[in-house]
PDB file of C-alpha atoms in Angstrom:
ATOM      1  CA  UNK A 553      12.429  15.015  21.538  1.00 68.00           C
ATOM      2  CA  UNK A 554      12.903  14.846  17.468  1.00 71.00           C
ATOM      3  CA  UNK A 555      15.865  14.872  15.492  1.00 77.00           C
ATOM      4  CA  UNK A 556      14.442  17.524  13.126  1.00 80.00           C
ATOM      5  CA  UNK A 557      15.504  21.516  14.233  1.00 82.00           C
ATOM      6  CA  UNK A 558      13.900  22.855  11.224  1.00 87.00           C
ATOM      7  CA  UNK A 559       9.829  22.740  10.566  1.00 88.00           C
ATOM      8  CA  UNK A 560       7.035  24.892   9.371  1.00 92.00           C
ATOM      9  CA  UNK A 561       3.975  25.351  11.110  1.00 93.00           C
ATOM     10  CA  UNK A 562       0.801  27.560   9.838  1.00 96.00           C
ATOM     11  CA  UNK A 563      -2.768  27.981  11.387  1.00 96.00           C
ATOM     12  CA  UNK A 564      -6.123  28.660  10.405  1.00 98.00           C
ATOM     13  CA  UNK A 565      -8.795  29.293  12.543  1.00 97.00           C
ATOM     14  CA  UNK A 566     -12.768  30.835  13.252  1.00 98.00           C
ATOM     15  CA  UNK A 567     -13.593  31.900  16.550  1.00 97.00           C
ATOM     16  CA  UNK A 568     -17.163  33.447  17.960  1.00 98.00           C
ATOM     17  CA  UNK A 569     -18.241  35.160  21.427  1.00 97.00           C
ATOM     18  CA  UNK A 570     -20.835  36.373  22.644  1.00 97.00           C
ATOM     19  CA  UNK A 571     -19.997  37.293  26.216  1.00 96.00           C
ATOM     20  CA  UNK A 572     -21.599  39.647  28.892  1.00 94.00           C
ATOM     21  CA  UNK A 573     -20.524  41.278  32.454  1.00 90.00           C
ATOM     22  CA  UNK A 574     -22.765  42.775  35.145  1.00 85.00           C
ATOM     23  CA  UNK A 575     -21.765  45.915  37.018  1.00 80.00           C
ATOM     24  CA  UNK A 576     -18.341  45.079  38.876  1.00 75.00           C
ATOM     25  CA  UNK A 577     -17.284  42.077  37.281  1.00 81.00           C
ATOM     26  CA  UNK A 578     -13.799  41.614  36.955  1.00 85.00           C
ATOM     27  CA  UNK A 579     -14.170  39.103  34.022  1.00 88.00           C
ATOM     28  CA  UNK A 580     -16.800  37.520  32.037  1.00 92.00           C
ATOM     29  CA  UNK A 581     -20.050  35.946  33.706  1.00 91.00           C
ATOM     30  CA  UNK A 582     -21.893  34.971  31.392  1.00 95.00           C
ATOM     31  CA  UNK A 583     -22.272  33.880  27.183  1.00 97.00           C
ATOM     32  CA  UNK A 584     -20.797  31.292  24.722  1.00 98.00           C
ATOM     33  CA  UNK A 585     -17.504  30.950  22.851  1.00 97.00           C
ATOM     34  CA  UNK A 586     -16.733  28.218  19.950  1.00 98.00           C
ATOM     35  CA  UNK A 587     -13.679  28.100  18.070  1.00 98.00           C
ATOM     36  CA  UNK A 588     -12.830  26.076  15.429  1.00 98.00           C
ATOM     37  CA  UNK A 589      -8.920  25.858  14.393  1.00 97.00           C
ATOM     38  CA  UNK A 590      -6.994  23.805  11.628  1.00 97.00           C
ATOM     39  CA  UNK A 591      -2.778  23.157  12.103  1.00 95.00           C
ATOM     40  CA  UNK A 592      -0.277  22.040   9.756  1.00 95.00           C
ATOM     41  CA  UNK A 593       3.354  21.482  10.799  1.00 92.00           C
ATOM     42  CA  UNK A 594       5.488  20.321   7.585  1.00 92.00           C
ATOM     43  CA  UNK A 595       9.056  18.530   9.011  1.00 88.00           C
ATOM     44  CA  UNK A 596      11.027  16.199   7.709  1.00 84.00           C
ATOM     45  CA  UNK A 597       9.198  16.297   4.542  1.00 87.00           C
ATOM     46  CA  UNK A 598       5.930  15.564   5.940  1.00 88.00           C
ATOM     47  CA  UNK A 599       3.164  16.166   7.202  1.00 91.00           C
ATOM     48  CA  UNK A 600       1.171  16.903  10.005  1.00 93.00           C
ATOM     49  CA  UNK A 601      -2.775  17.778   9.657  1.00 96.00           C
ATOM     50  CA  UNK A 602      -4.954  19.014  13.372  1.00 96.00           C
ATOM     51  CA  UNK A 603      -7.742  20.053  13.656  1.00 98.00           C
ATOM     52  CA  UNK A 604      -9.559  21.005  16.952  1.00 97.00           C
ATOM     53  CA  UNK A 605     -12.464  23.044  18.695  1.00 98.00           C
ATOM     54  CA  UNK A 606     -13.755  24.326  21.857  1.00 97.00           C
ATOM     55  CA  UNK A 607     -17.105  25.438  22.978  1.00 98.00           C
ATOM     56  CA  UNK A 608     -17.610  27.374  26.575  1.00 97.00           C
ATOM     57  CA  UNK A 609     -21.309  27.857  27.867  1.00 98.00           C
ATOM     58  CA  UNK A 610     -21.727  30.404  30.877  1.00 96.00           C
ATOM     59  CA  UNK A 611     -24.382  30.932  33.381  1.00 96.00           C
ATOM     60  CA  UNK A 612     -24.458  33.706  35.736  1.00 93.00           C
ATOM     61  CA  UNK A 613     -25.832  32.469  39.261  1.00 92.00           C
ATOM     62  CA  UNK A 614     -27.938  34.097  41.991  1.00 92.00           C
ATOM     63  CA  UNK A 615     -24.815  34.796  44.257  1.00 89.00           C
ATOM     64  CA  UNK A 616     -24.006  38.461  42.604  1.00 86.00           C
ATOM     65  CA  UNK A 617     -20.857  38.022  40.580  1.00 87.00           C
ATOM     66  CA  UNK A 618     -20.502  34.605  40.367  1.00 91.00           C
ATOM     67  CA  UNK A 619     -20.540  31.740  37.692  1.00 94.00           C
ATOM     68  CA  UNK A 620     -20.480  28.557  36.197  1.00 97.00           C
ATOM     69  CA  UNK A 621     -18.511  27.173  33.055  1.00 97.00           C
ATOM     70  CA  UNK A 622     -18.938  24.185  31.208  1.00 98.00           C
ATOM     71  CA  UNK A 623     -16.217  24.093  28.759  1.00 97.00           C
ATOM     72  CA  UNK A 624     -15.241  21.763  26.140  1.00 97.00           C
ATOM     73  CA  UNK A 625     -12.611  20.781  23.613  1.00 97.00           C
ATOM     74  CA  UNK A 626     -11.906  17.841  20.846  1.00 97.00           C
ATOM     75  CA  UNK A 627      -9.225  16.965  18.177  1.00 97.00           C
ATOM     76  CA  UNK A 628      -7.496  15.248  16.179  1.00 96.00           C
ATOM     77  CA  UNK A 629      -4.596  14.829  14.710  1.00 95.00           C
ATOM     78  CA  UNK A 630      -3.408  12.463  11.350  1.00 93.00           C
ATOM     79  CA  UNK A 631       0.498  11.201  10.715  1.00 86.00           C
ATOM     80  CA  UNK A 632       2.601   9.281  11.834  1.00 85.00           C
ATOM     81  CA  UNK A 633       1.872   8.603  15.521  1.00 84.00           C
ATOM     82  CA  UNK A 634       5.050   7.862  17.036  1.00 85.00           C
ATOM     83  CA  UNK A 635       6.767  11.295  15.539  1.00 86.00           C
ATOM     84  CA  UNK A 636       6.087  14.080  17.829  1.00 87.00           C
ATOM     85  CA  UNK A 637       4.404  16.252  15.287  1.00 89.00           C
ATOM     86  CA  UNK A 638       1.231  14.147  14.769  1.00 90.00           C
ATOM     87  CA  UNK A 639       0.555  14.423  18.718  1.00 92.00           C
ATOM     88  CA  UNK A 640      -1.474  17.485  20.733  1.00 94.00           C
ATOM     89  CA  UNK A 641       0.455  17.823  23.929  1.00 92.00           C
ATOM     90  CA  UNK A 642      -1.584  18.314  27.503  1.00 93.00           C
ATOM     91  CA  UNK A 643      -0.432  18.979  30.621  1.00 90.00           C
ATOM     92  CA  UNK A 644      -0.002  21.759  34.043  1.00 86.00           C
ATOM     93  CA  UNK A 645      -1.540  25.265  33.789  1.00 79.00           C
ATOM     94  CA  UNK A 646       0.857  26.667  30.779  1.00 67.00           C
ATOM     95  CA  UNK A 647       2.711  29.539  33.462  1.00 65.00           C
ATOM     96  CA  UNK A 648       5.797  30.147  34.450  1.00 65.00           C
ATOM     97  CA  UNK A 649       7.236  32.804  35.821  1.00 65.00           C
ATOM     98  CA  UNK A 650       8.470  34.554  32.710  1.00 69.00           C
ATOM     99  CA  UNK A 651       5.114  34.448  30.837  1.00 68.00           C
ATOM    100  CA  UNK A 652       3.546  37.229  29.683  1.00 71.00           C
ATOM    101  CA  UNK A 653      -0.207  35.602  29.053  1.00 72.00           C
ATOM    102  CA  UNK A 654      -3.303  35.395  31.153  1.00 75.00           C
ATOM    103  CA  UNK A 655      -3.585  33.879  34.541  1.00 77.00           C
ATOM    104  CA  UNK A 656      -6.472  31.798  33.687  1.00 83.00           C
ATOM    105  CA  UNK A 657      -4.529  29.486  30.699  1.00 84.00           C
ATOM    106  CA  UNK A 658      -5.906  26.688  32.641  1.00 87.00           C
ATOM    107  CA  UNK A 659      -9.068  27.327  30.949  1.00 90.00           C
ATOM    108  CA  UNK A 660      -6.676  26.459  27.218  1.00 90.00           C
ATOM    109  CA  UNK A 661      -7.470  22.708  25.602  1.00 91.00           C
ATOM    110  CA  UNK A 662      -3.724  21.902  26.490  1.00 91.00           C
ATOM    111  CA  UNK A 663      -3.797  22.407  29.832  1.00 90.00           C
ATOM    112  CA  UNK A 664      -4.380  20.012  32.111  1.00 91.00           C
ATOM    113  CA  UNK A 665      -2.957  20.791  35.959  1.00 88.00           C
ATOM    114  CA  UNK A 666      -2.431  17.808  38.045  1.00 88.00           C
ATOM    115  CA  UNK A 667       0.027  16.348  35.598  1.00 90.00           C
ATOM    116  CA  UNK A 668       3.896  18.206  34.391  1.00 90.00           C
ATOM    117  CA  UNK A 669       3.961  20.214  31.089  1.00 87.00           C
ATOM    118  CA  UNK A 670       3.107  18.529  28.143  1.00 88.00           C
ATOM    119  CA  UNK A 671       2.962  15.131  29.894  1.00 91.00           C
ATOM    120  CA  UNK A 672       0.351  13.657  28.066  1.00 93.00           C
ATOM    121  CA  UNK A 673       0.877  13.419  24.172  1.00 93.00           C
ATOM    122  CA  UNK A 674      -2.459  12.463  21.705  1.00 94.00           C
ATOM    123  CA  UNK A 675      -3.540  11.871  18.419  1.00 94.00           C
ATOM    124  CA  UNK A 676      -6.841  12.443  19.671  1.00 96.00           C
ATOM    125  CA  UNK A 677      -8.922  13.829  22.255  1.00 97.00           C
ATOM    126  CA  UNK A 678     -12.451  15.445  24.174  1.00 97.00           C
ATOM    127  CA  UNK A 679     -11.875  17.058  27.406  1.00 97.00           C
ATOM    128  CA  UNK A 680     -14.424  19.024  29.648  1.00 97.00           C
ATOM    129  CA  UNK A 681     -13.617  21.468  32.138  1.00 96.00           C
ATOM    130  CA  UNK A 682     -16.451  22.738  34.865  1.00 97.00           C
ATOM    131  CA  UNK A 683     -15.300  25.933  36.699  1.00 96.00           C
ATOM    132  CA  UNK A 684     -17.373  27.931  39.203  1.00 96.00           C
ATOM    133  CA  UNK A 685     -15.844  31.527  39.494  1.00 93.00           C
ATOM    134  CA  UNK A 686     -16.930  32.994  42.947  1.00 92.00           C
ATOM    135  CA  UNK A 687     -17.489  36.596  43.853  1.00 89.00           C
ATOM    136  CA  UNK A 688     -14.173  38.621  43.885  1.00 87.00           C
ATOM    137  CA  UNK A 689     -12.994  40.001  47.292  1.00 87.00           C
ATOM    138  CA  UNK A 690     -12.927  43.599  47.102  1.00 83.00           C
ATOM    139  CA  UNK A 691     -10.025  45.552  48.785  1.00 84.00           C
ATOM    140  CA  UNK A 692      -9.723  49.709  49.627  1.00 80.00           C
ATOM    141  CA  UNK A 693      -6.563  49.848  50.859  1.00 78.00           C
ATOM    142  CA  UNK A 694      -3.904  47.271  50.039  1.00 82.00           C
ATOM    143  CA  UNK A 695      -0.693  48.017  48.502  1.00 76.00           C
ATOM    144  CA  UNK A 696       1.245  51.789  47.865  1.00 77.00           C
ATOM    145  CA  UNK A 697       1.539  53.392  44.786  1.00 76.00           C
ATOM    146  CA  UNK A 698       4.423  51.478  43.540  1.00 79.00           C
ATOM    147  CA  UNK A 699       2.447  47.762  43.888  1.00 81.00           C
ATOM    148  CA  UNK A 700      -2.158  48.015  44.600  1.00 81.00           C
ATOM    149  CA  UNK A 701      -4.068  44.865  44.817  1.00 83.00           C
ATOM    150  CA  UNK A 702      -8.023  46.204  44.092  1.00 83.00           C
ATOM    151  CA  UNK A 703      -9.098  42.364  44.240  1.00 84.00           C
ATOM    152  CA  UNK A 704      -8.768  38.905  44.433  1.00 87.00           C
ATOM    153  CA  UNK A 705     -10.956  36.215  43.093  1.00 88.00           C
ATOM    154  CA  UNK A 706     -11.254  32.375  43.432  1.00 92.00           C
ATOM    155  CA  UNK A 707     -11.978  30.086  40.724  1.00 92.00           C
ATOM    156  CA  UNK A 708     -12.698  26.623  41.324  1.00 94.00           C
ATOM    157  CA  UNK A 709     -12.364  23.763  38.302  1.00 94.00           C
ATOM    158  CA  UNK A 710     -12.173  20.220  38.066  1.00 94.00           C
ATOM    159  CA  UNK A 711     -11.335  18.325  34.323  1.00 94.00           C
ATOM    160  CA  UNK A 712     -11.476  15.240  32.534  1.00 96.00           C
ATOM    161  CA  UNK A 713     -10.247  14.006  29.250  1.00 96.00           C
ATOM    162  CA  UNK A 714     -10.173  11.477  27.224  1.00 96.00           C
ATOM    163  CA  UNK A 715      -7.227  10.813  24.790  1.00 95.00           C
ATOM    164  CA  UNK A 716      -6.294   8.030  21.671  1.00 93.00           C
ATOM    165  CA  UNK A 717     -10.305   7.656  20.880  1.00 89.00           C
ATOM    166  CA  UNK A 718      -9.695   4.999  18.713  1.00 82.00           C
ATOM    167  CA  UNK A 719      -7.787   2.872  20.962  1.00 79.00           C
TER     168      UNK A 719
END
């Protein structure tokens, strides 16, 4: 919580992919992404400098349509530690039932399932994230014309991080 109701925030970032699908993929097999982003958030007459990256590497393995991800994040942030502004916020797969964004936000740098919604605050961080996507189940007939499921997939991840380097 913070006493402050009004702040500013702006954002500057660079991102890059290079991504590729084979035939029947119902998302990306194979490729890297990097991003490199820069935050301020002025409040209270101060403030608050991030800056942060991630970098995702792809392989596309023997089993037709299926993959592994290595993907990785690190930041940091500069201020005033104990003020809620200087900290990068981690925690549960960023959904909820009236989101509108991908189903796969647990691939983000601030989520973290295991642990509630912006549990775990930092000043800094690296995390890693290794996901193996398996081949999607394929269905003909499921559904009516109102509601039709064409597929399914399963996605298995595991993550670590480590936060406060300099502690």
């Amino acid at each position: 919580t913070t006493p402050i109701s009004r702040f500013l925030t702006g954002e500057i970032g660079l991102k890059y992919s290079n991504l590729e699908q084979s035939l029947a993929a119902v998302e990306d097999e194979k490729g890297t992404t990097w991003s490199l982003t820069s935050d301020l958030s002025y409040a209270g007459g101060e403030g608050f400098p991030q800056v942060f990256g991630t970098y995702d590497k792809g392989f596309l393995l023997p089993l037709r349509n299926s993959s592994v991800w290595f993907r990785g994040s690190a930041g940091k942030s500069w201020g005033n530690p104990t003020s809620p502004f200087a900290n990068f916020y981690f925690g549960g797969f960023g959904n909820n039932w009236v989101d509108h964004g991908t189903i796969s936000r647990y691939r983000d740098y601030y989520s973290f399932p295991g642990v509630k919604l912006n549990q775990i605050p930092a000043t800094s961080f690296t995390k890693m994230l290794t996901e193996w996507d398996l081949p999607p189940v394929r269905f003909r007939e499921v559904g009516n014309t109102a509601l039709y499921v064409n597929w399914a997939r399963l996605a298995l991840f595991g993550s670590g991080m480590v936060t406060n380097l300099g502690n």
